[in-house]
Coordinates of N, CA and C in Angstrom, one line a residue:
M222 N 141.2 124.0 -5.3 CA 140.5 124.8 -6.4 C 141.8 125.8 -7.3
G223 N 141.2 125.1 -8.6 CA 141.8 126.0 -9.9 C 142.1 127.0 -9.7
Y224 N 142.7 127.9 -10.8 CA 142.7 129.7 -11.7 C 141.1 129.7 -12.0
H225 N 140.9 129.5 -12.8 CA 139.4 129.1 -13.4 C 138.9 129.2 -12.3
E226 N 138.4 128.3 -11.1 CA 137.5 128.6 -10.7 C 137.1 129.8 -9.4
Q227 N 138.6 129.8 -8.9 CA 138.7 130.8 -8.4 C 138.3 132.3 -9.1
K228 N 138.8 132.8 -10.1 CA 138.5 133.4 -11.3 C 136.8 133.5 -11.4
Q229 N 135.9 132.4 -11.3 CA 134.9 132.2 -11.6 C 134.0 132.7 -10.0
R230 N 134.3 132.4 -9.3 CA 134.0 132.7 -8.3 C 134.1 134.5 -7.9
L231 N 135.5 134.8 -7.8 CA 135.1 136.1 -7.7 C 134.5 137.2 -9.1
L232 N 134.5 136.2 -9.9 CA 133.4 137.0 -11.0 C 132.2 136.9 -10.0
D233 N 131.5 135.8 -9.9 CA 130.0 135.7 -9.3 C 129.8 136.6 -8.3
S234 N 130.8 136.9 -6.9 CA 130.8 137.6 -6.5 C 130.5 139.1 -6.2
R235 N 131.7 139.6 -7.2 CA 130.9 140.8 -8.1 C 129.9 140.7 -8.9
Y236 N 129.2 140.0 -9.2 CA 127.7 140.2 -10.1 C 126.8 139.9 -8.8
I237 N 126.9 139.4 -8.5 CA 126.0 139.4 -7.4 C 125.9 140.7 -6.4
R238 N 127.2 141.2 -5.9 CA 127.2 142.6 -5.3 C 126.4 143.5 -6.3
M239 N 126.3 143.4 -7.7 CA 126.1 144.9 -8.7 C 124.7 143.9 -8.3
A240 N 123.7 142.8 -8.6 CA 123.0 142.7 -8.4 C 122.0 143.0 -7.5
R241 N 122.5 143.1 -6.5 CA 122.0 143.9 -5.3 C 121.8 145.9 -5.6
I242 N 122.8 145.7 -5.3 CA 122.5 147.2 -6.1 C 121.8 147.7 -7.0
W243 N 121.9 147.1 -7.7 CA 120.5 147.2 -9.2 C 119.1 147.0 -8.4
A244 N 119.1 145.9 -7.3 CA 118.0 145.7 -6.8 C 117.0 146.8 -6.1
E245 N 118.1 147.7 -5.8 CA 117.5 149.0 -5.1 C 116.8 149.8 -5.7
N246 N 116.5 149.5 -7.1 CA 115.4 150.9 -8.0 C 114.3 150.1 -7.7
S247 N 114.3 149.0 -7.3 CA 112.6 148.6 -6.6 C 112.3 149.2 -6.0
Y248 N 111.0 149.9 -5.8 CA 109.9 150.5 -5.4 C 109.1 149.5 -4.5
C249 N 109.6 147.9 -4.4 CA 108.8 147.1 -3.7 C 109.1 147.0 -2.0
V250 N 108.3 147.1 -1.1 CA 108.9 147.4 0.1 C 109.6 145.8 1.2
R251 N 108.7 144.9 0.5 CA 108.1 143.6 1.1 C 110.0 143.2 1.0
R252 N 109.6 143.7 -0.3 CA 111.4 142.5 -0.7 C 111.8 143.5 -2.6
Q253 N 113.3 143.7 -2.5 CA 114.0 144.4 -3.4 C 114.3 143.1 -4.1
V254 N 114.1 143.5 -5.1 CA 115.2 141.4 -5.8 C 115.8 142.2 -7.3
G255 N 117.1 142.0 -7.6 CA 118.3 142.6 -8.9 C 117.9 141.6 -9.2
A256 N 118.2 141.6 -10.9 CA 119.1 140.1 -11.5 C 119.9 140.8 -12.8
L257 N 120.9 140.2 -12.7 CA 121.6 140.7 -14.4 C 121.7 139.4 -15.3
I258 N 121.6 139.8 -16.1 CA 121.7 138.4 -17.5 C 123.7 138.6 -17.7
V259 N 124.3 137.6 -17.4 CA 125.5 138.1 -18.5 C 126.0 137.3 -19.2
R260 N 126.2 137.6 -20.2 CA 127.1 136.7 -21.3 C 128.5 137.0 -21.9
D261 N 129.7 135.7 -21.6 CA 130.8 136.4 -22.1 C 131.4 137.7 -21.4
K262 N 131.2 137.2 -19.8 CA 131.6 138.4 -19.5 C 131.1 139.9 -19.7
M263 N 129.8 140.0 -19.9 CA 129.8 141.4 -20.8 C 127.6 141.2 -20.1
I264 N 127.2 142.5 -19.7 CA 125.8 142.5 -19.4 C 124.9 142.4 -19.7
I265 N 124.2 141.9 -20.9 CA 123.8 142.0 -21.1 C 122.0 142.4 -21.2
S266 N 121.8 142.2 -19.6 CA 120.5 143.0 -19.9 C 119.9 142.7 -17.9
D267 N 119.6 143.2 -17.4 CA 119.3 144.0 -15.8 C 117.3 143.5 -15.7
G268 N 117.2 143.3 -14.1 CA 116.2 143.8 -13.7 C 115.8 143.5 -12.2
Y269 N 114.8 144.1 -12.2 CA 114.2 144.6 -10.6 C 112.9 144.2 -10.9
N270 N 112.4 143.7 -9.4 CA 111.0 143.1 -9.2 C 110.6 144.9 -9.5
G271 N 109.1 145.3 -10.2 CA 108.4 146.2 -10.0 C 107.0 145.8 -10.8
T272 N 106.1 147.1 -11.1 CA 105.0 147.3 -11.3 C 105.4 147.1 -13.4
P273 N 104.5 146.3 -14.4 CA 105.0 146.8 -15.8 C 104.6 148.4 -16.1
Q274 N 105.4 148.2 -17.1 CA 105.7 149.6 -18.1 C 104.3 150.0 -17.8
G275 N 104.2 151.8 -17.7 CA 102.5 152.4 -17.3 C 102.0 152.7 -16.1
F276 N 102.5 151.3 -15.3 CA 101.6 151.5 -14.2 C 102.3 152.1 -12.9
E277 N 101.5 152.6 -11.9 CA 102.2 153.3 -11.0 C 102.8 152.3 -10.0
N278 N 104.3 152.8 -9.6 CA 105.5 151.7 -9.0 C 105.2 151.7 -7.3
V279 N 103.5 151.2 -7.5 CA 103.6 150.7 -5.6 C 103.3 149.1 -5.7
C280 N 104.2 148.4 -5.6 CA 103.9 146.8 -5.6 C 102.9 146.5 -4.9
E281 N 102.7 146.9 -3.1 CA 102.1 146.4 -2.3 C 100.8 147.1 -2.1
D282 N 99.9 146.3 -2.6 CA 98.4 146.4 -1.4 C 98.1 147.2 -0.5
E283 N 97.6 148.6 -0.5 CA 97.7 149.3 0.9 C 96.4 149.0 1.8
A284 N 95.9 148.4 1.1 CA 94.9 147.7 2.3 C 95.6 146.5 3.1
T285 N 96.2 145.5 2.2 CA 97.0 144.1 2.5 C 98.3 144.3 3.2
G286 N 98.8 144.6 2.2 CA 100.1 145.3 2.5 C 101.1 144.0 1.6
L287 N 100.0 142.8 0.8 CA 100.7 141.6 -0.4 C 101.2 142.5 -1.3
T288 N 101.8 141.2 -1.9 CA 102.2 142.0 -3.3 C 101.2 142.0 -4.4
K289 N 101.1 143.1 -5.0 CA 100.6 142.5 -6.0 C 100.7 141.5 -7.0
P290 N 99.1 141.3 -7.6 CA 99.5 140.3 -8.7 C 100.2 140.2 -9.9
Y291 N 100.0 141.4 -10.2 CA 100.6 141.9 -11.9 C 102.1 142.6 -11.6
V292 N 103.1 142.2 -10.4 CA 104.2 142.7 -9.9 C 105.4 142.3 -10.7
L293 N 106.4 141.8 -11.6 CA 107.2 141.2 -12.4 C 108.4 141.3 -11.5
H294 N 108.7 140.0 -11.5 CA 109.9 139.4 -10.5 C 111.3 139.8 -11.3
A295 N 112.2 140.4 -11.2 CA 113.7 140.9 -11.2 C 113.7 139.8 -12.6
E296 N 113.5 139.0 -12.5 CA 114.3 137.6 -13.4 C 113.4 137.7 -14.4
A297 N 111.9 137.6 -15.0 CA 111.0 137.8 -15.4 C 111.5 139.6 -16.4
N298 N 112.0 140.3 -15.5 CA 111.7 141.7 -16.2 C 113.2 141.6 -16.6
A299 N 114.1 140.8 -16.4 CA 115.7 141.0 -16.8 C 115.3 140.3 -18.4
I300 N 114.6 139.4 -18.2 CA 114.9 137.9 -19.6 C 113.8 138.6 -20.7
T301 N 112.3 139.6 -20.2 CA 112.0 140.3 -21.3 C 112.5 141.3 -21.8
K302 N 113.6 141.5 -21.3 CA 114.3 143.5 -21.8 C 115.2 142.5 -22.7
V303 N 116.2 141.4 -22.7 CA 117.0 140.6 -23.4 C 116.4 140.3 -24.6
A304 N 114.7 139.8 -24.4 CA 114.3 139.5 -25.7 C 113.6 140.8 -26.1
K305 N 113.8 142.0 -25.7 CA 113.4 142.9 -26.6 C 114.7 143.4 -27.8
S306 N 116.1 143.1 -27.2 CA 117.2 143.4 -28.2 C 117.4 142.7 -28.9
N307 N 119.3 143.0 -29.3 CA 119.4 142.3 -30.3 C 120.4 141.3 -29.6
N308 N 120.2 140.8 -28.4 CA 121.4 140.2 -27.6 C 120.4 138.8 -27.4
S309 N 120.9 138.0 -26.9 CA 120.6 136.2 -26.5 C 121.2 135.9 -25.7
S310 N 120.1 134.9 -24.7 CA 120.6 135.1 -23.2 C 121.0 133.4 -23.3
L311 N 120.7 132.6 -24.2 CA 121.4 131.7 -24.7 C 122.5 130.9 -24.2
G312 N 123.2 130.5 -23.3 CA 124.4 130.3 -22.8 C 124.8 130.9 -21.6
A313 N 123.8 132.2 -21.5 CA 124.2 132.9 -20.6 C 124.1 132.4 -18.6
T314 N 124.8 133.3 -18.1 CA 124.1 133.3 -16.6 C 123.1 134.5 -16.0
L315 N 122.8 133.6 -15.6 CA 121.9 134.6 -15.1 C 122.4 134.7 -13.0
Y316 N 122.5 136.4 -12.9 CA 122.5 136.5 -11.2 C 121.6 136.8 -11.0
V317 N 121.1 136.5 -10.0 CA 119.6 137.3 -9.4 C 119.9 137.2 -7.3
T318 N 119.8 138.3 -6.9 CA 119.3 138.2 -5.4 C 118.8 137.2 -4.2
A319 N 117.5 136.5 -5.2 CA 116.8 135.3 -4.6 C 116.4 134.7 -5.3
S320 N 116.3 132.9 -5.0 CA 116.6 132.2 -5.8 C 115.3 132.3 -6.6
P321 N 115.2 131.7 -8.2 CA 114.1 132.0 -8.6 C 112.5 131.1 -7.8
C322 N 111.6 131.6 -8.1 CA 110.2 131.2 -8.2 C 110.2 129.7 -9.8
I323 N 108.7 129.0 -9.2 CA 108.9 128.1 -10.5 C 108.5 129.0 -11.6
E324 N 107.7 130.1 -11.4 CA 107.5 130.9 -12.9 C 108.6 131.2 -13.3
C325 N 109.2 131.9 -12.9 CA 110.6 132.7 -12.9 C 112.0 131.5 -13.3
A326 N 111.5 130.5 -12.8 CA 112.6 129.0 -12.9 C 111.9 128.9 -14.3
K327 N 111.1 128.2 -15.0 CA 110.4 128.3 -16.7 C 111.2 129.2 -17.2
L328 N 110.8 130.3 -17.4 CA 111.4 131.2 -18.2 C 112.8 131.1 -18.2
I329 N 113.6 130.9 -17.1 CA 115.1 130.6 -17.0 C 115.5 130.1 -18.1
I330 N 114.5 128.6 -18.2 CA 114.9 127.5 -18.8 C 114.7 127.9 -20.2
Q331 N 113.3 128.5 -20.6 CA 113.2 128.7 -21.7 C 114.2 129.5 -22.4
A332 N 114.7 130.9 -21.7 CA 115.3 131.4 -22.5 C 116.9 130.8 -22.4
G333 N 116.8 129.8 -22.7 CA 118.2 129.3 -22.7 C 119.0 129.7 -21.7
I334 N 119.4 129.7 -20.5 CA 120.4 130.5 -19.8 C 120.5 128.9 -19.0
R335 N 121.9 129.0 -18.9 CA 122.5 127.6 -18.4 C 123.3 127.7 -16.9
R336 N 123.3 128.9 -16.2 CA 123.8 129.1 -15.2 C 123.1 130.0 -14.6
V337 N 122.5 129.7 -12.9 CA 122.0 130.5 -12.5 C 122.6 131.3 -10.8
V338 N 123.3 131.9 -10.3 CA 123.8 132.2 -9.3 C 123.2 133.1 -8.3
F339 N 122.6 132.4 -7.3 CA 121.7 133.4 -6.6 C 122.4 133.5 -4.6
C340 N 121.7 134.3 -4.1 CA 121.9 134.9 -2.8 C 121.0 134.6 -1.9
D341 N 120.1 135.3 -1.8 CA 118.9 134.2 -0.7 C 117.9 133.5 -0.7
D342 N 117.8 132.6 -0.3 CA 116.4 131.7 -0.6 C 115.1 132.4 -0.7
Y343 N 114.3 132.0 -1.2 CA 112.9 132.4 -1.7 C 112.7 131.5 -0.7
H344 N 110.7 131.8 -0.8 CA 110.0 130.8 0.4 C 110.2 129.4 -0.1
S345 N 109.9 129.3 -1.4 CA 109.7 127.5 -1.9 C 111.2 127.8 -2.7
R346 N 111.5 126.0 -3.0 CA 112.7 125.5 -3.4 C 112.2 125.2 -5.0
D347 N 111.1 124.9 -5.0 CA 110.1 124.5 -5.9 C 110.8 125.1 -7.6
G348 N 111.3 126.1 -7.4 CA 111.8 127.1 -8.6 C 113.5 126.4 -8.7
V349 N 114.0 126.0 -7.9 CA 115.7 125.7 -8.1 C 115.4 124.4 -8.0
E350 N 114.5 123.4 -7.7 CA 114.5 122.5 -8.6 C 114.5 121.8 -9.7
L351 N 113.6 123.1 -10.1 CA 113.2 122.9 -11.7 C 114.5 123.3 -12.1
L352 N 114.8 124.2 -11.8 CA 116.3 124.5 -12.9 C 116.6 122.9 -12.2
E353 N 117.1 122.5 -11.2 CA 118.5 121.6 -11.9 C 117.9 120.4 -12.4
R354 N 116.6 120.1 -12.0 CA 115.4 119.1 -13.1 C 115.8 119.3 -14.5
A355 N 116.0 120.3 -14.9 CA 116.8 121.0 -16.2 C 118.0 121.0 -17.3
G356 N 118.6 120.6 -15.8 CA 119.8 120.3 -15.8 C 121.2 122.1 -16.2
I357 N 120.4 123.0 -15.0 CA 121.1 124.5 -15.3 C 121.7 124.4 -13.6
E358 N 122.6 124.8 -14.3 CA 123.6 124.7 -12.7 C 123.3 125.8 -12.1
V359 N 123.0 125.6 -10.9 CA 122.8 126.2 -10.0 C 123.6 126.5 -9.0
V360 N 124.1 127.9 -8.4 CA 125.0 128.2 -7.4 C 124.5 129.3 -6.5
Q361 N 124.5 129.0 -4.8 CA 123.9 129.5 -4.1 C 125.7 130.1 -3.6
V362 N 125.6 132.0 -3.0 CA 126.8 132.6 -2.7 C 126.6 132.9 -1.6
A363 N 127.1 133.2 -0.5 CA 127.0 134.5 0.8 C 126.6 134.9 0.7
E364 N 125.6 135.3 2.0 CA 125.1 136.5 1.9 C 125.9 137.9 1.6
N365 N 127.4 137.9 2.1 CA 128.0 138.9 1.3 C 128.1 138.9 0.2
G366 N 128.1 137.6 -0.5 CA 128.5 137.9 -1.8 C 130.2 137.5 -1.8
D367 N 130.8 136.9 -0.9 CA 132.3 137.4 -1.5 C 133.1 135.3 -1.2
C368 N 132.0 134.2 -1.1 CA 132.3 132.7 -1.5 C 130.8 132.6 -1.8
P369 N 130.9 131.6 -2.6 CA 130.1 130.7 -2.8 C 129.8 129.8 -1.8
V370 N 128.1 129.6 -1.4 CA 128.0 128.9 -0.5 C 127.9 127.4 -0.9
G371 N 127.9 127.0 -2.5 CA 128.2 126.1 -2.8 C 127.6 125.7 -4.0
D372 N 127.9 124.9 -5.1 CA 126.8 124.3 -6.5 C 126.0 123.5 -5.8
I373 N 125.0 123.7 -5.7 CA 123.5 123.2 -5.3 C 123.0 121.9 -6.4
S374 N 123.2 122.5 -7.8 CA 122.9 121.4 -8.4 C 124.0 120.5 -8.6
G375 N 125.1 120.1 -8.7 CA 126.1 119.5 -8.6 C 126.5 118.6 -10.6
T376 N 126.0 120.2 -11.2 CA 125.9 120.0 -12.3 C 127.2 120.8 -13.3
K377 N 128.0 120.5 -13.7 CA 129.1 121.6 -14.3 C 128.9 122.1 -15.8

């Protein structure tokens, strides 16, 4: 492994750890997910799963324990946040603690994000498969964030 690959792995592990810490802002009981959008080694946006602005910060239905349908995923929060700013996500990397669902994958593609690094698997691989189909580099890192599990997409 060359110098640049080692340096990228180190950055990936650090940003994933930061996304994990950011996930702690979520009020969701079932799963806390954090996301960072990084461009040119600078964090340009962040997000975590939760309710829309102005809503009570309760993610799960009290009767069923299921996630309410209007809860935003961390990726969607980060993408909408950068869209409201003067920054551009074009060519950026998204660091997210769980692999994107299909809906978030569509947003990632449309936002021009070129690389996605995640740690935990979502219950479906549909989002990852869509990202790969779009030519987006997808990398999974180990649980501790210390080293990549592998480049899933095989794209560089």
